[in-house]
């Protein structure tokens, strides 16, 4: 009798949860289908409009050709297009040359220290530490350090739970106050005893063989100073934005960073998963922790800054395509644009820093590839304001021409990403390259110009909790085991 009373509600609850989960999944799939259908209807509609209005567009073109401004605009546009296409062909050539470095045996693996800085991550840091301990890296060669950077929520409780369950496999520390991710990593570097440091974000899950794959390049290549991991989206099934970002991330890492790796010049080792040679880190550690920009201490872009300083020492920075880490990405527009602003501010600062050494004799061998990558970064920056002004001009003067030609361009260039993703991963997921490009073109075009204008700001932007979130976290913290 008592048994039936305790079991029945549980079965009812599970059945109810399963029912609601099915409804949510159906709604999500229906919404996704609607968005994809709408996207392609818009793209092909714009293509058709461009075709049928071709005589009108030709008339506008001839009208502009009668002015010096029009000729200048056309020549500039064609030149920029040729540069962009040439750079894409160059990257494709490098991508074909890229080779994965296969993992070495247990005996050859170096001592490794994994550092996990955490701030307001809650349960996610616990899951991150569990995934690291479950790696197939030899226990006696692996040191895992996690540092709570003065979190406002229950992150420290989850770290203590991980420590209680995992014992000596994990060491945890707590900063007296929030000092920023760079300071948490600095403490981890100082505490670490490994020949190789691996940094992992506290909202990320690594595959079992990821650590082994990340450390191998340091064993087989004495010139390797840093390694970038392959970042994929963990929460891609939870919201529309992560689903779109998943395709964008795959192209950014597996195509772009593969090409950069062929030059030994990956421009940024990502915070979600990076590895560094101990000697390279300690050579620049004090410069890195005290780095300033426009007279203020740098609190953002610690990953790109470390990459730059290691490149400057003459080391090569590589990418390991099979070293997967799955990380949470923003699910809301506000959090997404804050993340992009932080990234762009970091890029602006570090492009300036890289320019101070990239055109000198900073390492042996060819340096032209690294310089081409940097010049492409500068082209994007210098064209940010002219491109935005031209966009506003065409919207107000030739709106039909602007929207139809923009959508046609999106159809063409997004197909490159979609084909790449479909070949490497999944055809249906590849279709999200198209709505993401439209989403970026019309809602995030302002990021780079804004980041340039506010490059001196150092706020992290995406980790602080609202009063409501903090209250909810405090309630959860009270009941967390």
Coordinates of C-alpha atoms in Angstrom, one line a residue, residues 235 238-245 329-342 391 435-450 461-462:
X235 CA 23.2 24.3 -25.9
X238 CA 17.8 24.9 -26.5
X239 CA 17.3 28.1 -28.5
X240 CA 17.4 29.6 -31.9
X241 CA 20.6 31.6 -31.5
X242 CA 22.8 28.7 -30.3
X243 CA 21.5 26.6 -33.2
X244 CA 22.6 29.3 -35.7
X245 CA 25.9 29.8 -33.8
X329 CA 26.6 30.3 -25.9
X330 CA 24.1 33.1 -25.3
X331 CA 20.5 32.3 -26.0
X332 CA 19.2 35.9 -26.0
X333 CA 20.0 38.7 -28.4
X334 CA 21.2 41.0 -25.6
X335 CA 23.7 38.6 -24.2
X336 CA 24.9 37.7 -27.8
X337 CA 25.7 41.3 -28.8
X338 CA 27.5 41.9 -25.5
X339 CA 29.7 38.8 -26.1
X340 CA 30.4 40.1 -29.7
X341 CA 31.3 43.6 -28.4
X342 CA 33.8 42.1 -26.0
X391 CA 24.6 50.9 -46.1
X435 CA 19.1 32.6 -41.3
X436 CA 22.2 33.4 -39.2
X437 CA 23.7 35.5 -42.0
X438 CA 20.5 37.4 -42.4
X439 CA 20.3 37.8 -38.6
X440 CA 23.9 39.1 -38.4
X441 CA 23.6 41.4 -41.4
X442 CA 20.5 43.2 -40.2
X443 CA 20.8 43.1 -36.3
X444 CA 24.6 42.9 -35.6
X445 CA 26.1 45.0 -38.3
X446 CA 26.8 47.8 -35.8
X447 CA 29.1 45.7 -33.5
X448 CA 32.5 46.5 -35.1
X449 CA 31.9 50.3 -35.5
X450 CA 30.6 50.4 -31.9
X461 CA 29.4 42.4 -19.9
X462 CA 28.0 38.9 -19.9

